[in-house]
PDB file of C-alpha atoms and ligand atoms in Angstrom:
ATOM      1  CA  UNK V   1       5.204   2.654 -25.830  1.00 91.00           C
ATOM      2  CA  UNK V   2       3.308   2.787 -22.582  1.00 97.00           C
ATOM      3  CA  UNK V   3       4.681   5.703 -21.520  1.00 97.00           C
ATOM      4  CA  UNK V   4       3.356   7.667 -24.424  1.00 98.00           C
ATOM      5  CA  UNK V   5       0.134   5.700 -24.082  1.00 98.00           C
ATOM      6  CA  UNK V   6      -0.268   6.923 -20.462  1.00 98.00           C
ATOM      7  CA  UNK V   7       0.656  10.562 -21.840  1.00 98.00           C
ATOM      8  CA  UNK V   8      -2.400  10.005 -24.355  1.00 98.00           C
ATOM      9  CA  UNK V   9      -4.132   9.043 -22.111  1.00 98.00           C
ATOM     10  CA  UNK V  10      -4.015  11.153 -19.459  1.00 98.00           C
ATOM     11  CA  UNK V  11      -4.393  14.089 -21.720  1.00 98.00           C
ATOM     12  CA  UNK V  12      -7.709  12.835 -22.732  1.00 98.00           C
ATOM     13  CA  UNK V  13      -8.346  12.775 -19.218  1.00 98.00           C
ATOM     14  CA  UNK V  14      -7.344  16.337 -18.175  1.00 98.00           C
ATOM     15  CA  UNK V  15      -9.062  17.368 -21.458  1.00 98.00           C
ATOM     16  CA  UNK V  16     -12.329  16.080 -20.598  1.00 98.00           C
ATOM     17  CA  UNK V  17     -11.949  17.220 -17.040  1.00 98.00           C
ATOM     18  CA  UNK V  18     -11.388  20.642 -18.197  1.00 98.00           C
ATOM     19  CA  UNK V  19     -14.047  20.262 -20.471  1.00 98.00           C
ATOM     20  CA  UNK V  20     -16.802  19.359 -17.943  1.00 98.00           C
ATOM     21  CA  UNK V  21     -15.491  21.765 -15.265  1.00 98.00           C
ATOM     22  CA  UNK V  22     -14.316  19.416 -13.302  1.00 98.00           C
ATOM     23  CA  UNK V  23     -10.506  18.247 -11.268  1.00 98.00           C
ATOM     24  CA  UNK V  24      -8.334  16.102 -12.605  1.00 98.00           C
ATOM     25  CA  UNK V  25      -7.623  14.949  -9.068  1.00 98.00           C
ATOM     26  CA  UNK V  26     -11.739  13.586  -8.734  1.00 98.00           C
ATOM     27  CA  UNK V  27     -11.079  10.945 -11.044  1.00 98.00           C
ATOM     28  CA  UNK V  28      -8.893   8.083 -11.074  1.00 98.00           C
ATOM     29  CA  UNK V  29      -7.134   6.449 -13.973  1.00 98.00           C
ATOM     30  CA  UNK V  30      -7.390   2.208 -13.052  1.00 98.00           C
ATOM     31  CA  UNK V  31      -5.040   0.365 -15.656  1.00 98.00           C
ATOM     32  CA  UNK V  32      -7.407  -2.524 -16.754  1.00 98.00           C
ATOM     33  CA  UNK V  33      -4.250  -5.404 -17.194  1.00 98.00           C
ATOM     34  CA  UNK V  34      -6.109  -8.231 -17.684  1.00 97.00           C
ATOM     35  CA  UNK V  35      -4.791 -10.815 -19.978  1.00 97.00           C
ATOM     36  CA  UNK V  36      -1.344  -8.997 -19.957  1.00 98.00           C
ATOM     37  CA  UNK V  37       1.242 -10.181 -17.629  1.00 97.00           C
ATOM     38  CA  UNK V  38       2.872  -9.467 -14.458  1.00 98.00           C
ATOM     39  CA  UNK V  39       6.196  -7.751 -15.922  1.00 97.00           C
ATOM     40  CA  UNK V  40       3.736  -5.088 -17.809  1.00 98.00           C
ATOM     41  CA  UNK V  41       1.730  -4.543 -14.359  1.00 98.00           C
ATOM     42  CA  UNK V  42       5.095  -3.680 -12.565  1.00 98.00           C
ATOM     43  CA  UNK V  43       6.028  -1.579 -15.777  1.00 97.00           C
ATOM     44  CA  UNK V  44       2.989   0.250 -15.527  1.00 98.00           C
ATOM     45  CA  UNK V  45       3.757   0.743 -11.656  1.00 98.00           C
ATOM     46  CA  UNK V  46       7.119   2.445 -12.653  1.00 97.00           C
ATOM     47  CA  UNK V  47       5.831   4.606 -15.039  1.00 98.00           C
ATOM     48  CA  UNK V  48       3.469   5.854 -12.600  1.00 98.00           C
ATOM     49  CA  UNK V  49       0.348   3.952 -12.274  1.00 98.00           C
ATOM     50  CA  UNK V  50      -1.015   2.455  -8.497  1.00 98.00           C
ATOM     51  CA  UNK V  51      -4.501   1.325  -9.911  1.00 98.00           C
ATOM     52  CA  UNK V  52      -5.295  -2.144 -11.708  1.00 98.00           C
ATOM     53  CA  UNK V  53      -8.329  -3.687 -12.749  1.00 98.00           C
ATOM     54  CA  UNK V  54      -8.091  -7.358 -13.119  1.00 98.00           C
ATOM     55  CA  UNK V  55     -11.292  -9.405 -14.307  1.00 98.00           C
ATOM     56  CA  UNK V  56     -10.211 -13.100 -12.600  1.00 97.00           C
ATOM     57  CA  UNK V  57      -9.711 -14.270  -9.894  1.00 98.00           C
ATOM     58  CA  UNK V  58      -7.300 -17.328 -10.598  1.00 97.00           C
ATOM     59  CA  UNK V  59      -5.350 -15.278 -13.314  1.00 97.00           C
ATOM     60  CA  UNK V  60      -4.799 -12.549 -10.607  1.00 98.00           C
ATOM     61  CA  UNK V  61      -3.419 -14.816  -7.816  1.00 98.00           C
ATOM     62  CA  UNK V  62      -0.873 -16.208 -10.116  1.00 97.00           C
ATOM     63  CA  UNK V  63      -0.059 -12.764 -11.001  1.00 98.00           C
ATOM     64  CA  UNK V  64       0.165 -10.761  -7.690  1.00 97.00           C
ATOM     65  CA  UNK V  65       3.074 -13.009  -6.602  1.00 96.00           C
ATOM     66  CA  UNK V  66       5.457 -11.493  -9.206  1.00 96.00           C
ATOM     67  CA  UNK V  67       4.678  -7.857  -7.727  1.00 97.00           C
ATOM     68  CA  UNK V  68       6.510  -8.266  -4.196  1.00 93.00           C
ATOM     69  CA  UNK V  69       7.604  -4.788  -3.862  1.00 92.00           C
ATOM     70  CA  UNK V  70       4.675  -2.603  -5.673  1.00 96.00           C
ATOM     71  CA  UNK V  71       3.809  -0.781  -2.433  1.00 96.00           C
ATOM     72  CA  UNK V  72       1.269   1.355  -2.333  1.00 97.00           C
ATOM     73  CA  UNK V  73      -0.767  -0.189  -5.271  1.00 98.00           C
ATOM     74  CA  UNK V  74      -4.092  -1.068  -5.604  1.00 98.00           C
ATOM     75  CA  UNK V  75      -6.229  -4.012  -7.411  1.00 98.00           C
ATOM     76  CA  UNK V  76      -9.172  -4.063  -8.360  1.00 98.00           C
ATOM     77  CA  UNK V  77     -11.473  -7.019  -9.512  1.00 98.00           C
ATOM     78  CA  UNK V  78     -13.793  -5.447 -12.495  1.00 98.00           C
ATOM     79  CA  UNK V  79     -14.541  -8.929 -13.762  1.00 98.00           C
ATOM     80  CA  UNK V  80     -18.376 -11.118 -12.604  1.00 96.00           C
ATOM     81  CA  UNK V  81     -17.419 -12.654  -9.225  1.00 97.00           C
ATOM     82  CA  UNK V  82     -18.695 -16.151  -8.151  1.00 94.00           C
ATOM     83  CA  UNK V  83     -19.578 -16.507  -4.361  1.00 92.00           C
ATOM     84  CA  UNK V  84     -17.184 -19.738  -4.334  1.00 94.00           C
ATOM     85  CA  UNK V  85     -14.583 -17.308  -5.213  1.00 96.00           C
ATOM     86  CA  UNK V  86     -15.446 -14.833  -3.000  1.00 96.00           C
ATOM     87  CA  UNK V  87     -13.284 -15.507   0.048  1.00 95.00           C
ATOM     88  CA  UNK V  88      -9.729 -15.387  -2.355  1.00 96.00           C
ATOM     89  CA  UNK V  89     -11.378 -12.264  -3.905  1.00 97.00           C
ATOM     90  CA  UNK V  90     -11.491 -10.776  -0.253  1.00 95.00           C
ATOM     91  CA  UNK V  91      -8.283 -11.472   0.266  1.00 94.00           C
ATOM     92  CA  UNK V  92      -6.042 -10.164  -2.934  1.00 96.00           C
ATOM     93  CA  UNK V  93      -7.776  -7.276  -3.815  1.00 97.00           C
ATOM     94  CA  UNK V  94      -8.615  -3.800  -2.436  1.00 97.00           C
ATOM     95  CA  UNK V  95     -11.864  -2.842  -4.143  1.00 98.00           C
ATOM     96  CA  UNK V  96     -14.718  -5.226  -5.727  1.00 98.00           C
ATOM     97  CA  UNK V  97     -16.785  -2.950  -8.254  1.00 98.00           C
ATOM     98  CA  UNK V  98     -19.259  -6.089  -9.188  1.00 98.00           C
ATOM     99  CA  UNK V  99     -21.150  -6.952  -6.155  1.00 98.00           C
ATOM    100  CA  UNK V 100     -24.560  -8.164  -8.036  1.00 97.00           C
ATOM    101  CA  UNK V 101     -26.042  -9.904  -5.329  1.00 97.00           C
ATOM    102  CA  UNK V 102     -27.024  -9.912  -1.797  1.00 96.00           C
ATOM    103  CA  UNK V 103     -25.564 -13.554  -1.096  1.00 96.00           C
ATOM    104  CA  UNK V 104     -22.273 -12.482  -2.526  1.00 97.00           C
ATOM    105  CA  UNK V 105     -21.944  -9.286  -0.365  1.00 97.00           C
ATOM    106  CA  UNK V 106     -22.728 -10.994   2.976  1.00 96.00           C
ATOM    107  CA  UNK V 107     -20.101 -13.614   1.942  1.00 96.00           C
ATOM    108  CA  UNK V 108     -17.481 -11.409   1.905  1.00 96.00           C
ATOM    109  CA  UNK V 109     -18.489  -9.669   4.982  1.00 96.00           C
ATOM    110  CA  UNK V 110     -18.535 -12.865   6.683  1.00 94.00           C
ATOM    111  CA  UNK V 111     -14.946 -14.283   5.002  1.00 91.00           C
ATOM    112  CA  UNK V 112     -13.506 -11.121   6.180  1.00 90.00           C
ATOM    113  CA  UNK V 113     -11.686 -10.944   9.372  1.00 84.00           C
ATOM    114  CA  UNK V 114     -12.747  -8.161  11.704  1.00 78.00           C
ATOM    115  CA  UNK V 115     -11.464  -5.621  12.111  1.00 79.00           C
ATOM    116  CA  UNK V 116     -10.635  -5.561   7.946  1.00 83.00           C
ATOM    117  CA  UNK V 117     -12.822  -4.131   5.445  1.00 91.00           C
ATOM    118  CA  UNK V 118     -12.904  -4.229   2.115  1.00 96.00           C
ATOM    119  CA  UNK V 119     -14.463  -1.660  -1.103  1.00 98.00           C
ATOM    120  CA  UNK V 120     -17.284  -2.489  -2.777  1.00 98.00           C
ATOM    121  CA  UNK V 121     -19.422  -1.531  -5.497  1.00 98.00           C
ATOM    122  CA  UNK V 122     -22.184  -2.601  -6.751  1.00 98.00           C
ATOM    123  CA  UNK V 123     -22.568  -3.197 -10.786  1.00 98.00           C
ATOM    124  CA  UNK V 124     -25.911  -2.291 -12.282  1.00 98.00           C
ATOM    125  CA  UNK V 125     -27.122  -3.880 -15.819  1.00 97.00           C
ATOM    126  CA  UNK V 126     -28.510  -1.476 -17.711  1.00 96.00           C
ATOM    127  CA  UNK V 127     -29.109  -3.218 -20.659  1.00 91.00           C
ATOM    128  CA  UNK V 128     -31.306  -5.204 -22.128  1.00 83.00           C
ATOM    129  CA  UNK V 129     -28.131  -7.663 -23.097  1.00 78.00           C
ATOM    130  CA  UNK V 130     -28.620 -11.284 -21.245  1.00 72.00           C
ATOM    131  CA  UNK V 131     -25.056 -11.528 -21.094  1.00 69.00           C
ATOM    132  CA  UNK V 132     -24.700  -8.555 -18.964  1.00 74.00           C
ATOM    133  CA  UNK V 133     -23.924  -9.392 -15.208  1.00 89.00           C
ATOM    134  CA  UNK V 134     -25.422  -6.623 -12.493  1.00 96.00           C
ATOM    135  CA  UNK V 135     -28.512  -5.970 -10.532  1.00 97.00           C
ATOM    136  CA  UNK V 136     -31.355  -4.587 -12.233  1.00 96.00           C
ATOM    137  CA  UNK V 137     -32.217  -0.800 -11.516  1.00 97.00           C
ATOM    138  CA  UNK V 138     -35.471  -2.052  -9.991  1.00 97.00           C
ATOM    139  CA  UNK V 139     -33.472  -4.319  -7.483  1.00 97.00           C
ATOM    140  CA  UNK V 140     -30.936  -1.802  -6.693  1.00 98.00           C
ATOM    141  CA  UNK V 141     -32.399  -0.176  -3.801  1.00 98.00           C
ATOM    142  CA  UNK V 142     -32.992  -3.535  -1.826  1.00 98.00           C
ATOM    143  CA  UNK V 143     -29.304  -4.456  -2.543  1.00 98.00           C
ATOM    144  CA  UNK V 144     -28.012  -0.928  -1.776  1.00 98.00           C
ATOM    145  CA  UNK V 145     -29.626  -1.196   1.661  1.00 98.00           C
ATOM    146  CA  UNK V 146     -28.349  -4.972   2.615  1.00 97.00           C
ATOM    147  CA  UNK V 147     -24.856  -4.158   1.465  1.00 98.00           C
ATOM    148  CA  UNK V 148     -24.601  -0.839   3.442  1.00 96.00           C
ATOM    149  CA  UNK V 149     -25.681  -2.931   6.919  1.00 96.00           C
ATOM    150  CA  UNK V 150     -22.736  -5.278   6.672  1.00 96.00           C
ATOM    151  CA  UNK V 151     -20.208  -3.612   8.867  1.00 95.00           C
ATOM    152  CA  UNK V 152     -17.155  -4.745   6.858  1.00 96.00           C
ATOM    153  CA  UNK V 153     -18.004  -4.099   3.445  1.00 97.00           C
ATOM    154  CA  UNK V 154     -17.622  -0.356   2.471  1.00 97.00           C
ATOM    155  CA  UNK V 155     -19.841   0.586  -0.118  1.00 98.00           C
ATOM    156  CA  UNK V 156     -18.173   3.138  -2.627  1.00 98.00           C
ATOM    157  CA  UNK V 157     -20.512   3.918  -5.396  1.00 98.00           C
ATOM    158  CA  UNK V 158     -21.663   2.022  -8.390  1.00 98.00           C
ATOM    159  CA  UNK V 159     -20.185   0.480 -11.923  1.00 98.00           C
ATOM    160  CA  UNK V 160     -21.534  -0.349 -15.200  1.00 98.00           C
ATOM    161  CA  UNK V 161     -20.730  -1.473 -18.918  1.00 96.00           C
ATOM    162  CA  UNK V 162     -22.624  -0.272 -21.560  1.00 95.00           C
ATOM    163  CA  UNK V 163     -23.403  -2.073 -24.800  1.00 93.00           C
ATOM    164  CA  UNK V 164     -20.091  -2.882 -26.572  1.00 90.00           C
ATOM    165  CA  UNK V 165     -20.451  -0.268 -29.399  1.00 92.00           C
ATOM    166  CA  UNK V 166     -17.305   1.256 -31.405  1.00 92.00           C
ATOM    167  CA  UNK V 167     -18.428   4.660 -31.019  1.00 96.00           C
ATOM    168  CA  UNK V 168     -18.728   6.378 -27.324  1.00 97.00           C
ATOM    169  CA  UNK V 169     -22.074   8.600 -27.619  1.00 98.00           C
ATOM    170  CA  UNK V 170     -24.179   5.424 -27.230  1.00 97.00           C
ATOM    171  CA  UNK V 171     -22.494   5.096 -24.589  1.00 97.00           C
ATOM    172  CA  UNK V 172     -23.864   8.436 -22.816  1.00 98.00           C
ATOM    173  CA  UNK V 173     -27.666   7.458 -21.804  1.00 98.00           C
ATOM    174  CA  UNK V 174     -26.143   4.717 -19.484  1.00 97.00           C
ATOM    175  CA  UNK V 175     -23.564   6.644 -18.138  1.00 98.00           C
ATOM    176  CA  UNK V 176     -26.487   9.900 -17.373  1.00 98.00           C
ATOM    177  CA  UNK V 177     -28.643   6.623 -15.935  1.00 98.00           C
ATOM    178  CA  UNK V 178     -26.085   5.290 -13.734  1.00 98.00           C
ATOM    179  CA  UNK V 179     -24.941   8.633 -12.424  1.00 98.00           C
ATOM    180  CA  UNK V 180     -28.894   9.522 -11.580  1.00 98.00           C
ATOM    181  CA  UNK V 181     -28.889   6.196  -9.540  1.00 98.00           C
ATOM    182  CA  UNK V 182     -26.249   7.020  -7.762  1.00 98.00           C
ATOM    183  CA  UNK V 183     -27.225  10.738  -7.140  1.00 98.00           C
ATOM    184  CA  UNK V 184     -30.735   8.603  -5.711  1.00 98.00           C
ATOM    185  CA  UNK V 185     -28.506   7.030  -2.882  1.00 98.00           C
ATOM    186  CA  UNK V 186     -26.334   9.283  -1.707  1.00 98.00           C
ATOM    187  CA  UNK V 187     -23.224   7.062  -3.442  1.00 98.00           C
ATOM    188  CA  UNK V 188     -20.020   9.352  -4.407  1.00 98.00           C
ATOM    189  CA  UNK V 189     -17.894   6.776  -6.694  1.00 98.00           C
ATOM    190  CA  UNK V 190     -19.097   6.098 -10.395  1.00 98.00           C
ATOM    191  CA  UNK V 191     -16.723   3.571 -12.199  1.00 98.00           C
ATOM    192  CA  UNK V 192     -17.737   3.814 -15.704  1.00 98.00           C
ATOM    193  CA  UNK V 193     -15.789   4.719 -18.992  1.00 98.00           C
ATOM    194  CA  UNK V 194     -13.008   2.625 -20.890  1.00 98.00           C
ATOM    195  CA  UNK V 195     -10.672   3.522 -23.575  1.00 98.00           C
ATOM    196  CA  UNK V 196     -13.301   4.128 -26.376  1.00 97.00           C
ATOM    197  CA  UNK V 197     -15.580   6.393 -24.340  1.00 98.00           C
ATOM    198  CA  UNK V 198     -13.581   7.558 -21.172  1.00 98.00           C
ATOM    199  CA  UNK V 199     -14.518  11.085 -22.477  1.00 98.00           C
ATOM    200  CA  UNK V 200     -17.790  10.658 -22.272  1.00 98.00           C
ATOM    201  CA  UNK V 201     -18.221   8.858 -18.899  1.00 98.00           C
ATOM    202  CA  UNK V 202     -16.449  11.839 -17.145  1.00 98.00           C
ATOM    203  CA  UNK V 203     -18.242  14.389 -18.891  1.00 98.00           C
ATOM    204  CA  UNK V 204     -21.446  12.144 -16.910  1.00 98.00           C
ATOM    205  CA  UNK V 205     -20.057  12.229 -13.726  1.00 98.00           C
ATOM    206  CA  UNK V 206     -17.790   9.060 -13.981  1.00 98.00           C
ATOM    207  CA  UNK V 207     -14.678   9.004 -10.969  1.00 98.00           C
ATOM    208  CA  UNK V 208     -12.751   5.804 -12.109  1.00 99.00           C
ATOM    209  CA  UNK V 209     -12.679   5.308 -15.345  1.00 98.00           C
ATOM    210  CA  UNK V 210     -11.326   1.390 -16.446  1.00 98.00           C
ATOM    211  CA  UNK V 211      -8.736   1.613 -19.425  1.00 98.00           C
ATOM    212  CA  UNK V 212      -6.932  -1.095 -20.730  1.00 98.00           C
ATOM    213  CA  UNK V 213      -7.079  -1.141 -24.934  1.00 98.00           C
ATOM    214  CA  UNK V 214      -5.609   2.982 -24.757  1.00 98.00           C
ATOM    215  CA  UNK V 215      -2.251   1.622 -22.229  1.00 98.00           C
ATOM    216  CA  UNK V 216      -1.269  -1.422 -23.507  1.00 98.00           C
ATOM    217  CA  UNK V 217      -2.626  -2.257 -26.609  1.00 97.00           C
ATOM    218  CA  UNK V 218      -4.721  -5.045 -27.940  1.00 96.00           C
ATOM    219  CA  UNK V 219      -5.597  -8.069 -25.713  1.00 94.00           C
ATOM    220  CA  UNK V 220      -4.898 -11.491 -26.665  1.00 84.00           C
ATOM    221  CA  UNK V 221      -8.237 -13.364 -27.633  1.00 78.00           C
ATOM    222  CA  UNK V 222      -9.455 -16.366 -25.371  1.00 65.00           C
TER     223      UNK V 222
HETATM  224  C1  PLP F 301     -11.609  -5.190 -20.223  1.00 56.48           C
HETATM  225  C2  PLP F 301     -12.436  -4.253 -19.423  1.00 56.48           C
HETATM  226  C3  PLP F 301     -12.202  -2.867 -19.440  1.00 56.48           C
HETATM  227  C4  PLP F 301     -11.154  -2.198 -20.310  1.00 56.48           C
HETATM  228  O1  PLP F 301     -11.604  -2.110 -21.628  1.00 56.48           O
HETATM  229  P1  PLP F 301     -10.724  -1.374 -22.761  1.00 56.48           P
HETATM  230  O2  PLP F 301     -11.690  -1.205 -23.865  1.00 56.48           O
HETATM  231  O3  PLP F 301      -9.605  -2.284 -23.089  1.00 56.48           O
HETATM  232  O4  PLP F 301     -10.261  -0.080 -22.182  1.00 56.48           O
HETATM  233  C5  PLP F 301     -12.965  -2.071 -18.604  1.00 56.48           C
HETATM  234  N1  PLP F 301     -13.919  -2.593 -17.806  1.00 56.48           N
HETATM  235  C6  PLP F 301     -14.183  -3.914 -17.780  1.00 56.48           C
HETATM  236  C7  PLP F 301     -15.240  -4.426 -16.881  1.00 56.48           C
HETATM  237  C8  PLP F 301     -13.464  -4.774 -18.596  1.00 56.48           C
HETATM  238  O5  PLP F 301     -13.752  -6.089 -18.573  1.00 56.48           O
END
């Protein structure tokens, strides 16, 4: 089943690659395995995948103890980060796409241990949603600028998540928005897209795109 998921998938990918003119190879596939458990991460890794997006902390650190052996892969926290969490975060992933604020970026500089560094991007609300975690467009040049000084924090590009909607052309004007921001501060990585409207980020520009629903099927509910 996930193997002809990932075939799906990646089709969809190449498609909309080929579509927009652009290479496969400038855009990475992260397996969003949240919820799902360890034995369907180190699947995935068999069949192929090196990228996960995880959304907690605590779930996470349970989790990466059951993938001794997975070398070469790569985790990625896509879910809100608290600063009291930010010193584990530092320490089990590879990549954090939702720095939101200044305090949480120099924490992680700090927690690191020179000469380490770690990934970061920052996530951007777009939205008018309250629910939405990420800076606001108008504070994203400030934060831009604090978490480029820190020498161990490696800014890679921006994230965002569009209003949940079923259909993926609503999802576009966010996408163009985010991508514009970007283009504003010299920033190469956009991480935006998820199974319903993966086609659509990467027609915008998008580089990771964060699919869970389209690999492994429907998550449990809380
Ligand atoms: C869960 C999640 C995804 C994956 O969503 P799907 O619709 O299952 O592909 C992507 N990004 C974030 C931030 C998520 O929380």
């Amino acid at each position: 089943m996930l193997k002809q998921n990932l075939e799906q998938v990646e089709t969809r990918i190449a498609d909309a690659a080929a579509r927009a003119g652009r290479k496969r190879e400038d855009i990475l596939l992260l397996a969003v395995t949240k919820k799902f458990p360890a034995t369907v991460m180190r699947e995935a890794y068999e069949a192929g995948l090196r990228d996960f997006g995880e959304n907690y902390v605590q779930e996470f650190e349970v989790k990466r103890r059951e993938l001794n052996g997975c070398t070469g892969a790569r985790f990625h926290l896509i879910g809100h980060l608290q600063s009291n969490k930010s010193k584990k975060a530092a320490e089990i992933f590879h990549v954090i796409h939702t720095i939101d604020i200044a305090k949480l970026a120099r924490r992680l500089n700090d927690e690191l241990d020179a000469p380490a560094s770690l990934d970061v991007m920052i996530e951007v609300k777009l939205s008018a949603e309250d629910a939405k975690a990420g800076v606001s467009p108008e504070d994203l040049p400030a934060l831009v600028e604090e978490v480029g000084a820190y020498p161990r924090l490696r800014l890679l590009g921006l994230m965002t998540m569009p209003p949940w909607s079923d259909d993926a052309e609503p999802s576009r004007p966010y996408f163009t928005r985010l991508r514009a921001l970007a283009e504003a501060h010299g920033l190469k990585h956009l991480s935006m897209g998820m199974s319903h409207d993966l086609e659509v980020a990467i027609q915008e520009g998008a580089t990771i795109v964060r699919v869970g629903t389209a690999l492994f099927g429907p998550r449990k509910k809380d």
